[in-house]
Coordinates of C-alpha atoms and ligand atoms in Angstrom, one line a residue:
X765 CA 73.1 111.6 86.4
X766 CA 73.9 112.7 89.8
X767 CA 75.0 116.1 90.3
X768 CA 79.2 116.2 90.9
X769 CA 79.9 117.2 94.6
X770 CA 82.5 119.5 95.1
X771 CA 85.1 118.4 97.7
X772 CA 87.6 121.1 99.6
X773 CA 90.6 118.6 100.4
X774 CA 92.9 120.0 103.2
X775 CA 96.1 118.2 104.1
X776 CA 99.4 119.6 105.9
X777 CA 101.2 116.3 103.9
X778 CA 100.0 115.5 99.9
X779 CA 102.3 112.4 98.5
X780 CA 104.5 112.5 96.3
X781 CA 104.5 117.0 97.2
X782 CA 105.3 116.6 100.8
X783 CA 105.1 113.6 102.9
X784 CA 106.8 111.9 106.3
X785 CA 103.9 109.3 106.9
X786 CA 100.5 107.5 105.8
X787 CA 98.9 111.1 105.9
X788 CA 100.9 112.3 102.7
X789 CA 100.1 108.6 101.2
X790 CA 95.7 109.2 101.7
X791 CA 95.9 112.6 100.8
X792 CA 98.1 111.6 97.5
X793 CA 95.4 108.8 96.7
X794 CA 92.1 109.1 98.1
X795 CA 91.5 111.9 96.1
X796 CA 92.1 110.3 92.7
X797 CA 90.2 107.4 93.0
X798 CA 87.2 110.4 94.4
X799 CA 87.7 111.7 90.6
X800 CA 86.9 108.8 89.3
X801 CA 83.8 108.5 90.9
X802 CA 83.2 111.5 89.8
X803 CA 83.5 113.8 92.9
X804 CA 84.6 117.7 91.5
X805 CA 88.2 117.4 94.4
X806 CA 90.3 120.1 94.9
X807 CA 93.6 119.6 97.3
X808 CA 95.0 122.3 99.1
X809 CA 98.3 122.3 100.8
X810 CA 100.7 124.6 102.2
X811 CA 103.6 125.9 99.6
X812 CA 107.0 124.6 102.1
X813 CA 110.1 125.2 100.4
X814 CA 111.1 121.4 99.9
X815 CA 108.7 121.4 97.3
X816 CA 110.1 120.8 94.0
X817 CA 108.2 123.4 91.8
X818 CA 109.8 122.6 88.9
X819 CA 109.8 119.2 88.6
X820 CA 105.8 119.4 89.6
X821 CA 105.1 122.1 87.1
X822 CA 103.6 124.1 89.9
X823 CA 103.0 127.8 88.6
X824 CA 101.4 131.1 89.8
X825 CA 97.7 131.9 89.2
X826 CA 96.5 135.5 88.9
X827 CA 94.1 135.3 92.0
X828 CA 95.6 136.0 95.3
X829 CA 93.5 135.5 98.5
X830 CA 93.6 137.7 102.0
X831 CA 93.5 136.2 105.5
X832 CA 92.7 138.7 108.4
X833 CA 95.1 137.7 110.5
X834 CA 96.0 139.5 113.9
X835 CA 99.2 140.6 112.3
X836 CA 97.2 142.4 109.0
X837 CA 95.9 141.5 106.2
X838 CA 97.9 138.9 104.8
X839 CA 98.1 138.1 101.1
X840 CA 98.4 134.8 100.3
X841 CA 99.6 133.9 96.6
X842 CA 97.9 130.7 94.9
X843 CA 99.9 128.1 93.2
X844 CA 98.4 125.4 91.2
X845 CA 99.2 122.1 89.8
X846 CA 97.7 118.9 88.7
X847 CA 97.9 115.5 91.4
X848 CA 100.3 113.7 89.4
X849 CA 98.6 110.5 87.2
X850 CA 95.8 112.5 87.2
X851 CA 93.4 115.5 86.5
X852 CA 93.0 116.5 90.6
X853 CA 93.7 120.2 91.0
X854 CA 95.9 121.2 93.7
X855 CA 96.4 124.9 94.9
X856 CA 99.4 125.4 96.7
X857 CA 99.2 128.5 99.4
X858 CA 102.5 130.6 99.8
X859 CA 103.2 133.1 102.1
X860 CA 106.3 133.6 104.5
X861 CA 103.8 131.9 107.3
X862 CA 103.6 129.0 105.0
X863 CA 106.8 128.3 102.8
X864 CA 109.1 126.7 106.1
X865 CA 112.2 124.8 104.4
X866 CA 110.2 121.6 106.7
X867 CA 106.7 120.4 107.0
X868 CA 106.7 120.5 110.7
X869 CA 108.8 122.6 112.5
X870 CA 109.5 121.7 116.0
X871 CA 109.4 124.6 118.9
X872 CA 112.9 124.7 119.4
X873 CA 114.2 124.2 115.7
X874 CA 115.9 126.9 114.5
X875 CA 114.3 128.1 111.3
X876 CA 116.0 128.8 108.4
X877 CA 114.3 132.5 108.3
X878 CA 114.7 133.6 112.2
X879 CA 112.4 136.6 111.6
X880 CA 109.3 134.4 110.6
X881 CA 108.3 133.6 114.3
X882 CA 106.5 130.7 113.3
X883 CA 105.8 127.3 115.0
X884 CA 103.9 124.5 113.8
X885 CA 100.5 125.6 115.6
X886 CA 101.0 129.4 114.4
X887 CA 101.5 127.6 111.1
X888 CA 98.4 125.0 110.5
X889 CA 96.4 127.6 111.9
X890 CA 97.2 130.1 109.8
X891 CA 97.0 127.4 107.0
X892 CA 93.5 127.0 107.5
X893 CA 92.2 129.9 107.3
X894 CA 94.2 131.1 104.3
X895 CA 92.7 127.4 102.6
X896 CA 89.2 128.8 103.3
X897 CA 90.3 132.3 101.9
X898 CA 91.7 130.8 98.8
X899 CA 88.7 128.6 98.2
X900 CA 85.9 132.0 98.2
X901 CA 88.8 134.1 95.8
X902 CA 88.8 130.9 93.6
X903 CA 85.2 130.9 93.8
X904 CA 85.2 127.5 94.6
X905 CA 82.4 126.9 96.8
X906 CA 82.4 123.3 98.8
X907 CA 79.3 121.0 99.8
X908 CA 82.2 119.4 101.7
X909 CA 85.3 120.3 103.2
X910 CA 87.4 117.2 104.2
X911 CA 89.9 118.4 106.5
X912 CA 92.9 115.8 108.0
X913 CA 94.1 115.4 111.4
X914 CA 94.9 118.2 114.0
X915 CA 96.8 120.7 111.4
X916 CA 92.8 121.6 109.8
X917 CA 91.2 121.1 112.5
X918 CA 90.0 124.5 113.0
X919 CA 87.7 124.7 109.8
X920 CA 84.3 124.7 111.4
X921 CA 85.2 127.3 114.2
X922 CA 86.6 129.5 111.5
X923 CA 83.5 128.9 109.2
X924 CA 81.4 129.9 112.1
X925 CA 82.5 132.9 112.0
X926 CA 83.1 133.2 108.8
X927 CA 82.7 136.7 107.1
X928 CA 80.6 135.8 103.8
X929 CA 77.7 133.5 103.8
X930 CA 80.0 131.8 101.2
X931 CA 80.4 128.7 103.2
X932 CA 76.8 128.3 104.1
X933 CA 76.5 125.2 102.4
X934 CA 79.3 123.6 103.2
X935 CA 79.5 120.5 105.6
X936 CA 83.0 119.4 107.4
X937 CA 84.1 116.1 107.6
X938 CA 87.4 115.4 110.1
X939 CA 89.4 112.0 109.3
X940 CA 91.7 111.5 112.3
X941 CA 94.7 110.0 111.2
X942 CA 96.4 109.5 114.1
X943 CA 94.5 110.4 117.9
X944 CA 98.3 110.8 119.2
X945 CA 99.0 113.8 117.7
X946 CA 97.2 116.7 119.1
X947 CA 98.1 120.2 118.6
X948 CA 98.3 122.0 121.3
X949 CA 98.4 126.0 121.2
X950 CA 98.6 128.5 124.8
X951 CA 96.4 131.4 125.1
X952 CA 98.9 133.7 122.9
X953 CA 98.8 131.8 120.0
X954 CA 95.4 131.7 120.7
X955 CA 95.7 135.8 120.1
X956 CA 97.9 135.2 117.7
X957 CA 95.0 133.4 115.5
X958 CA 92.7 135.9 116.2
X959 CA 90.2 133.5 117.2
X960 CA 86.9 134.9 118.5
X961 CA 85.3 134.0 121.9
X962 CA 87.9 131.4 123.3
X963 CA 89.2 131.4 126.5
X964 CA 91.8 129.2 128.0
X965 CA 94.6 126.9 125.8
X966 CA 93.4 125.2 122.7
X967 CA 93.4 122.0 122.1
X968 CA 93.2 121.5 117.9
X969 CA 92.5 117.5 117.5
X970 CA 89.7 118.3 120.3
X971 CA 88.1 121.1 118.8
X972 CA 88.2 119.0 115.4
X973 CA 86.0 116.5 116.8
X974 CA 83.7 118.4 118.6
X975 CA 83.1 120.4 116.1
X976 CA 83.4 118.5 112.6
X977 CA 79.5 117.9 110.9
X978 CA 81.2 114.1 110.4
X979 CA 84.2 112.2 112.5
X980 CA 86.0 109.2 110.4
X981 CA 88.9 107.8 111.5
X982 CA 91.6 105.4 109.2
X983 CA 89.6 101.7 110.4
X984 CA 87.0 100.4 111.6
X985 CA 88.9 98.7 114.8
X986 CA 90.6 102.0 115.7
X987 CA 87.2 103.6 115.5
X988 CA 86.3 101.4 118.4
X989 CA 89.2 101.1 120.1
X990 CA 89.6 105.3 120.5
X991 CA 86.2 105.3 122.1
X992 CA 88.1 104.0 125.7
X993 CA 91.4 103.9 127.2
X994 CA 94.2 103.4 126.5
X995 CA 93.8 104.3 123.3
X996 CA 91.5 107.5 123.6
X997 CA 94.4 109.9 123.7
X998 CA 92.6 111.7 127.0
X999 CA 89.7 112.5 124.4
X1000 CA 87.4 109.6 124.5
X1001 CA 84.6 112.0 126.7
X1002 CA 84.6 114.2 123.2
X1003 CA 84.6 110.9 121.1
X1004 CA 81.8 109.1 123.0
X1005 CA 79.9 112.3 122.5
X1006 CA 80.0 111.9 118.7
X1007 CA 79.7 108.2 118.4
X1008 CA 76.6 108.5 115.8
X1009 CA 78.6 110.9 113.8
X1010 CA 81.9 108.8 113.9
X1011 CA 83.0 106.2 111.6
X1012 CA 86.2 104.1 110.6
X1013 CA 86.9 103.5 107.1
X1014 CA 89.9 101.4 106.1
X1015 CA 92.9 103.3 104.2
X1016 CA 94.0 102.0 100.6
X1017 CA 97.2 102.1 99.3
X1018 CA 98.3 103.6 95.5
X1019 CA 98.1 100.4 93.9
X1020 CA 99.6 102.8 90.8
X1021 CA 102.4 103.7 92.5
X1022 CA 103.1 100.3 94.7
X1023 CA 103.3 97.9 91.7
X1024 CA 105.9 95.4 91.3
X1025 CA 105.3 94.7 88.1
X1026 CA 105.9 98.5 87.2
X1027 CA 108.1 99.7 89.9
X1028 CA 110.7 101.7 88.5
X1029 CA 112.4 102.0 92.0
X1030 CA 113.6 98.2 92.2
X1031 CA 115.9 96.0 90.6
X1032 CA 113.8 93.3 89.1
X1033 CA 110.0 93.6 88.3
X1034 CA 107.9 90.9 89.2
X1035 CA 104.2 89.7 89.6
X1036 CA 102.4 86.4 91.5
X1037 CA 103.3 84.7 88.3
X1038 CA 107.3 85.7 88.3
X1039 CA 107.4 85.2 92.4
X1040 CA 111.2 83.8 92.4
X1041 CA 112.3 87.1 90.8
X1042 CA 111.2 88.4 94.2
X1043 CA 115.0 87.2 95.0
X1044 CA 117.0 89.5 92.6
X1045 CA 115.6 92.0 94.1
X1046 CA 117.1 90.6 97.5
X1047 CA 120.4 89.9 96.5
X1048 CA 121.0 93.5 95.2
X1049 CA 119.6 94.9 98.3
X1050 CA 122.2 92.6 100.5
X1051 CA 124.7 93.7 98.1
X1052 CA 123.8 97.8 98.4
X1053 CA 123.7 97.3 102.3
X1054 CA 126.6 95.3 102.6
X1055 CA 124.3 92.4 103.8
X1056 CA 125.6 88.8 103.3
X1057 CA 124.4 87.9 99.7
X1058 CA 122.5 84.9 100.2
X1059 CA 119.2 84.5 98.0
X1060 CA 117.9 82.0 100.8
X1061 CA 118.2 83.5 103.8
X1062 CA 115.2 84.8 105.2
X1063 CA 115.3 88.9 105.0
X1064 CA 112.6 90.8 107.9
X1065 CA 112.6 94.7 107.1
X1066 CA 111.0 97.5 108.7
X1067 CA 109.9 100.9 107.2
X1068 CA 108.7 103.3 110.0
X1069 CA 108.8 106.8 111.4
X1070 CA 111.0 105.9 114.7
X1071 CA 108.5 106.6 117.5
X1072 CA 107.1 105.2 120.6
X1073 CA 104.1 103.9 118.8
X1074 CA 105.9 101.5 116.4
X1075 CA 107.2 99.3 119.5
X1076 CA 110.7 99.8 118.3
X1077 CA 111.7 98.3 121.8
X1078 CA 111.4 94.8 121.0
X1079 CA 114.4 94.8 118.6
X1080 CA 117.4 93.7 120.4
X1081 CA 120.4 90.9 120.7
X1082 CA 117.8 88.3 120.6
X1083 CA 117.4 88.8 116.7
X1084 CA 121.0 87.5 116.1
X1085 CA 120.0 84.2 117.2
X1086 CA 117.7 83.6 114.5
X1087 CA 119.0 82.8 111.0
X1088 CA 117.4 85.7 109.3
X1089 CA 118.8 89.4 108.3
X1090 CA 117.0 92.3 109.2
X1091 CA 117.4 95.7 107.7
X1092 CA 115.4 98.8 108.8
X1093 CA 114.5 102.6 107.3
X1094 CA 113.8 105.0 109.4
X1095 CA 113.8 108.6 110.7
X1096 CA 112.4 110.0 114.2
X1097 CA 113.7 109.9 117.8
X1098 CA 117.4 110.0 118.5
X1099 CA 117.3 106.7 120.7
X1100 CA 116.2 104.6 118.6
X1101 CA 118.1 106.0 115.7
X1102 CA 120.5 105.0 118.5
X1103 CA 119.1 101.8 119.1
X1104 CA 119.1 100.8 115.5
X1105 CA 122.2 102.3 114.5
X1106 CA 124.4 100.5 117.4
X1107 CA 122.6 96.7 116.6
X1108 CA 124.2 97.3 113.2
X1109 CA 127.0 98.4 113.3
X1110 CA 127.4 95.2 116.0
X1111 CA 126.5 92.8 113.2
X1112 CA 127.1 94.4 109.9
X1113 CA 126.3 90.9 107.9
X1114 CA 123.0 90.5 109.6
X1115 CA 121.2 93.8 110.2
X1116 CA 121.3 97.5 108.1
X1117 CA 119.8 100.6 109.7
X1118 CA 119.3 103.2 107.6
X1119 CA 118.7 106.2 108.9
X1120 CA 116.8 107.8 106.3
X1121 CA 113.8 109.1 104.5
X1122 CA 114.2 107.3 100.8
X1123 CA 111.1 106.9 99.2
X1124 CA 113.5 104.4 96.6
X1125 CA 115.0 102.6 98.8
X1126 CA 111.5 101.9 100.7
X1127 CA 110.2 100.5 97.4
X1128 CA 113.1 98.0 97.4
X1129 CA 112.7 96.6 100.9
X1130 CA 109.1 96.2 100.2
X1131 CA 110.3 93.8 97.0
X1132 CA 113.2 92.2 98.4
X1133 CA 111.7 91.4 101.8
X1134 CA 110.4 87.9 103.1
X1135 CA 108.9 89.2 106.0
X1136 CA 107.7 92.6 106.8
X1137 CA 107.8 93.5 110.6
X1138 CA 104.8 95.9 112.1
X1139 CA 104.9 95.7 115.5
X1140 CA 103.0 99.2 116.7
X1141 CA 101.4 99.8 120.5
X1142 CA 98.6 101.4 118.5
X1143 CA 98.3 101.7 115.1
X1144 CA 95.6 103.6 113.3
X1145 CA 95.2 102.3 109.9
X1146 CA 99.3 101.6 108.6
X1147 CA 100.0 101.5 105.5
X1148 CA 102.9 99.4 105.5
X1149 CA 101.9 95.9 106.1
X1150 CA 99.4 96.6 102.9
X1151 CA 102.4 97.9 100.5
X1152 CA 104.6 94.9 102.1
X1153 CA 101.7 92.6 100.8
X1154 CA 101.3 93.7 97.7
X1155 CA 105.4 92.8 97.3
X1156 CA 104.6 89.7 98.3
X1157 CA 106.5 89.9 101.7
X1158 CA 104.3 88.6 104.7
X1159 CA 103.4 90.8 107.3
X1160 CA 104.0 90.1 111.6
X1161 CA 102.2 92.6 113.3
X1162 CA 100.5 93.6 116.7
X1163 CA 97.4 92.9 116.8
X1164 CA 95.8 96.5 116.8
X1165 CA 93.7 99.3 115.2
X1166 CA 94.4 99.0 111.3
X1167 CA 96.4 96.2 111.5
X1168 CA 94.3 93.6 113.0
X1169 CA 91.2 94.5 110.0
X1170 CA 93.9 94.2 107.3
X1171 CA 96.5 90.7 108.7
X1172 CA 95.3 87.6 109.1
X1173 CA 96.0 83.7 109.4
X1174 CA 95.9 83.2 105.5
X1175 CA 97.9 86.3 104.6
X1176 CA 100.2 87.0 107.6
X1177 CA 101.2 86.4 111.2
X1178 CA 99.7 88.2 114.5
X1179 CA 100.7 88.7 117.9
X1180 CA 98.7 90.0 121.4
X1181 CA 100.8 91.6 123.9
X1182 CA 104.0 94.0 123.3
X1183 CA 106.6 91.4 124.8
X1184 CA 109.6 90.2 123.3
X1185 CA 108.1 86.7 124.4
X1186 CA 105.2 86.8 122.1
X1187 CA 107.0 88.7 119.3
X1188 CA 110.0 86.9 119.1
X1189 CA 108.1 83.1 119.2
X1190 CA 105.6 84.6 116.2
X1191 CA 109.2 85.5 114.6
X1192 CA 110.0 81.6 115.1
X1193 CA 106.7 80.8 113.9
X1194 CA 107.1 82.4 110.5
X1195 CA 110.6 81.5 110.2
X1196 CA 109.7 78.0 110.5
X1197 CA 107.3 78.0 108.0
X1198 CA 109.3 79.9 105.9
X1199 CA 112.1 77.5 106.1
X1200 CA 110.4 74.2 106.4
X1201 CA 106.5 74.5 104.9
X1202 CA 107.1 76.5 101.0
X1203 CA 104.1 75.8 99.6
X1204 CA 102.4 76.6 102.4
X1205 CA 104.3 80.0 102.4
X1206 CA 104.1 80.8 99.2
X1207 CA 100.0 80.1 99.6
X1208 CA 100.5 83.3 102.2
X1209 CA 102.3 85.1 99.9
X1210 CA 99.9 84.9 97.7
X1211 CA 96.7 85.8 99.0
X1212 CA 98.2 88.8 100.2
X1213 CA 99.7 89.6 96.6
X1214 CA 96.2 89.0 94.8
X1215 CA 94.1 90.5 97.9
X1216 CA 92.6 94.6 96.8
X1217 CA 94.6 97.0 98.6
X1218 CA 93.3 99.7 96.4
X1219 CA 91.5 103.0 96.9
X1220 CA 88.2 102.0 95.2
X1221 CA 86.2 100.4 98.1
X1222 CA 87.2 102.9 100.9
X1223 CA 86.9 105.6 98.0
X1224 CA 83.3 104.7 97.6
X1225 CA 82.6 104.5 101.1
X1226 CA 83.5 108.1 101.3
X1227 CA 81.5 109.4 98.6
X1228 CA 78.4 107.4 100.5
X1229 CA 78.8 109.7 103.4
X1230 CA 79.7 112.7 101.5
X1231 CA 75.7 112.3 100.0
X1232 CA 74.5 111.7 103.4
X1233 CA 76.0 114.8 105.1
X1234 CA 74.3 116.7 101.9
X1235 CA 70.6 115.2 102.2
Ligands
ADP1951 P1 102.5 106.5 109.8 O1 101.4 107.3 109.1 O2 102.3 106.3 111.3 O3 103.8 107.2 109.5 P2 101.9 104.4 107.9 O4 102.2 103.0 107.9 O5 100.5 104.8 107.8 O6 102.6 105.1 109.2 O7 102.7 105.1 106.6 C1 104.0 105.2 106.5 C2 104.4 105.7 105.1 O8 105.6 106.4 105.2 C3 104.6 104.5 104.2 O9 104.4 105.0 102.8 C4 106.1 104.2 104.3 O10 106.7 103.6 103.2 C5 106.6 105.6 104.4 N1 107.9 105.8 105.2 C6 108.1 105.8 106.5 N2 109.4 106.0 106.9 C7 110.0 106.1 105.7 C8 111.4 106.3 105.4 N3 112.4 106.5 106.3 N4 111.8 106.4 104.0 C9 110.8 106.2 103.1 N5 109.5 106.0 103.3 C10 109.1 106.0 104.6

């Protein structure tokens, strides 16, 4: 039997702990279905005060870790639970660094503790050097440390130099979630992190990728597509530099967790045998909303952070002339919260913007939508259109990054370019079908309903590079 490698999982978002994107969602997942194939993963996430440690039975351990940090020695208490559904260990790190009421905390939010002087660079930073401290006074000592995004990004230049020859083994591996989000620190906080031999401003998602043993990324077609502009980010010189050591390996979703044949969060349950209960779930969602209750109108939703990515610009007057009802969730920046907020409150009957983060209420879009609406300028993997699938609603997205390996002609609709032209006549397209072709609809529906979304593939692809780094 092969020998169990032990994995050092560092996330700033763990699902169902902390999340506001698809970063919480891998972190909550891709470790499980690691477990099963028998990979020794630990998680390790920072202890923010949203966390519910009650109703995650998260308790104190004994062992306590110190990070030399330029303010002191700070100590860092451990927490640990289990990754719910499963035997996972996660440690939890508090400290008054670490426990922010938030995940992220903008620059000019006010915090809820003034004195703390924290931002969210001072904050990831400090995070991952306490996550290597806590490792070595766990005596936990990782072949791999798979660190996400720009908030770990630092873990090879701190293991470099690294007190102990703890980490001597260990390799890094650096998935980039999303190449938009950088991290960006000035020569203080520079200070502030006590890192050694640096000069100038840092740039984290940079340094992540220059120095990581391994680069993946969340698909194959954003691997590629990051290598050039536009979609480099202003790093492609640092990407083509690593393009032997850089892969893209398509997310999964929880197939546990996004079942609609188990979903406690909606209405009805239903499977690809019980399709037509699909429209319970519809009318109670019209009803909640305040939509027309009609069980035959088509219903479009959208689930999204509300950035500049998700192409949020498209939606205007023109969906009104379509015989369909649109309802989106969302949280992010104030115009289009704006934007959404003002096209409902124009045509109550037809379209619901709720702006919110409810992790229910997202389950019961997912089951009560026809169509599911993905429209991103870039997208890196999403997660979305797979969830939507599995619901049976049938995906119209750009044709981009994770989205394009994931839709196609049998299981969804795609469009090119980011104009209303193109979106709105793939919206006619579907709507037509929908309306006019059933069977042919329903075929759609299907293939995307029976299609694996799940975690074992990609799972298995990481556990083949995790042996490869270690030869
Ligand atoms: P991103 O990582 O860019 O945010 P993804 O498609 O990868 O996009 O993942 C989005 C995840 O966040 C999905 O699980 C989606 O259901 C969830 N989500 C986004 N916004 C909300 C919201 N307002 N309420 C509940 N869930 C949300």
């Amino acid at each position: 039997m092969k020998k169990k490698i032990k994995v050092w999982f560092l996330s700033a978002e763990v699902a169902p702990f902390a999340k506001t994107g698809g970063l919480g969602d891998v972190a909550g997942a891709l470790p499980k279905a690691l477990a099963k194939l028998g990979v020794d993963v630990r998680i390790c996430l920072p202890l923010y005060g949203l966390i519910d440690r009650r109703a995650y039975q998260i308790k104190p351990l004994k062992t306590t870790a110190i990070v030399n940090w330029s303010t002191g020695a700070e100590k860092i208490r451990i927490y640990q639970t289990r990754l719910p559904g499963s035997q996972v260990p996660v440690y939890l790190l508090d400290h008054l660094f670490l426990n922010t009421a938030t995940i992220y905390l903008q620059p000019n939010d006010p915090d809820d503790k003034p004195n703390r002087k924290i931002d969210d660079v001072r904050k990831f930073s400090f995070f991952t050097k306490a996550a290597l401290a806590a490792a070595e006074a766990l005596k936990f000592q990782p072949e791999i440390i798979h660190c996400h995004d720009w908030h770990t990004a630092l873990v090879q230049h701190l293991l470099h130099q690294w007190p102990s020859d703890f980490y001597e083994v260990s390799r890094v591996v650096y998935t980039i979630h999303n190449l938009a989000n950088q991290g960006w620190a000035g020569h203080n906080i520079v200070r502030w992190a006590g890192l050694k031999n640096w000069q100038g401003d840092l740039n984290f998602m940079a340094e992540g990728i220059k120095t990581a043993d391994w680069v993946t990324t969340v698909s194959p077609s954003y691997a590629q597509e990051i290598l050039s502009r536009p979609l480099d980010a202003g790093l492609g010189r640092y990407l083509r530099q690593r393009r032997r050591n850089l892969s893209g390996i398509i997310n999964g979703i929880d197939v546990v967790e996004y079942n609609p044949a188990q979903d406690k969060n909606i209405v009805k349950k239903f499977s690809a045998q019980t399709l037509e209960r699909k429209k319970i779930n519809k009318l109670a969602l019209q009803k909640e909303l305040g939509l027309k209750q009609d069980a035959n109108i088509p219903l479009a939703g959208l689930i999204s952070r509300l950035v500049w990515q998700k192409g949020l610009e498209l939606f205007d007057q023109q969906m009104i002339k379509r015989n369909c009802q649109w309802v989106f969730l969302g949280t992010g920046e104030p115009r289009y919260e704006k934007q959404l907020a003002a096209l409902a409150a124009k045509y109550p009957d037809r379209i619901s913007a709720q702006i919110k983060f409810n992790d229910r209420l997202a389950h019961q879009i997912y089951a009560s939508a026809d169509i599911f609406l993905v429209p991103s300028r870039f997208e890196p993997c999403g997660l979305t259109q797979m969830m939507a699938m599995r619901y049976g609603a049938v995906p119209i997205v750009r044709s981009t990054g994770g989205l394009k390996d994931t839709v196609n002609k049998n299981n969804g609709f795609l469009f090119n370019k980011l104009t209303k032209t193109e979106f709105y006549s793939t919206i006619d397209k579907a709507l037509d079908e929908y309306g006019q072709r059933p069977a042919i609809w329903r075929q759609r529906q299907l293939v995307g309903m029976n299609q694996d979304w799940s975690w074992n593939e990609p799972a298995k692809e990481y556990l083949r590079l995790y042996r490869r780094l270690l030869q």
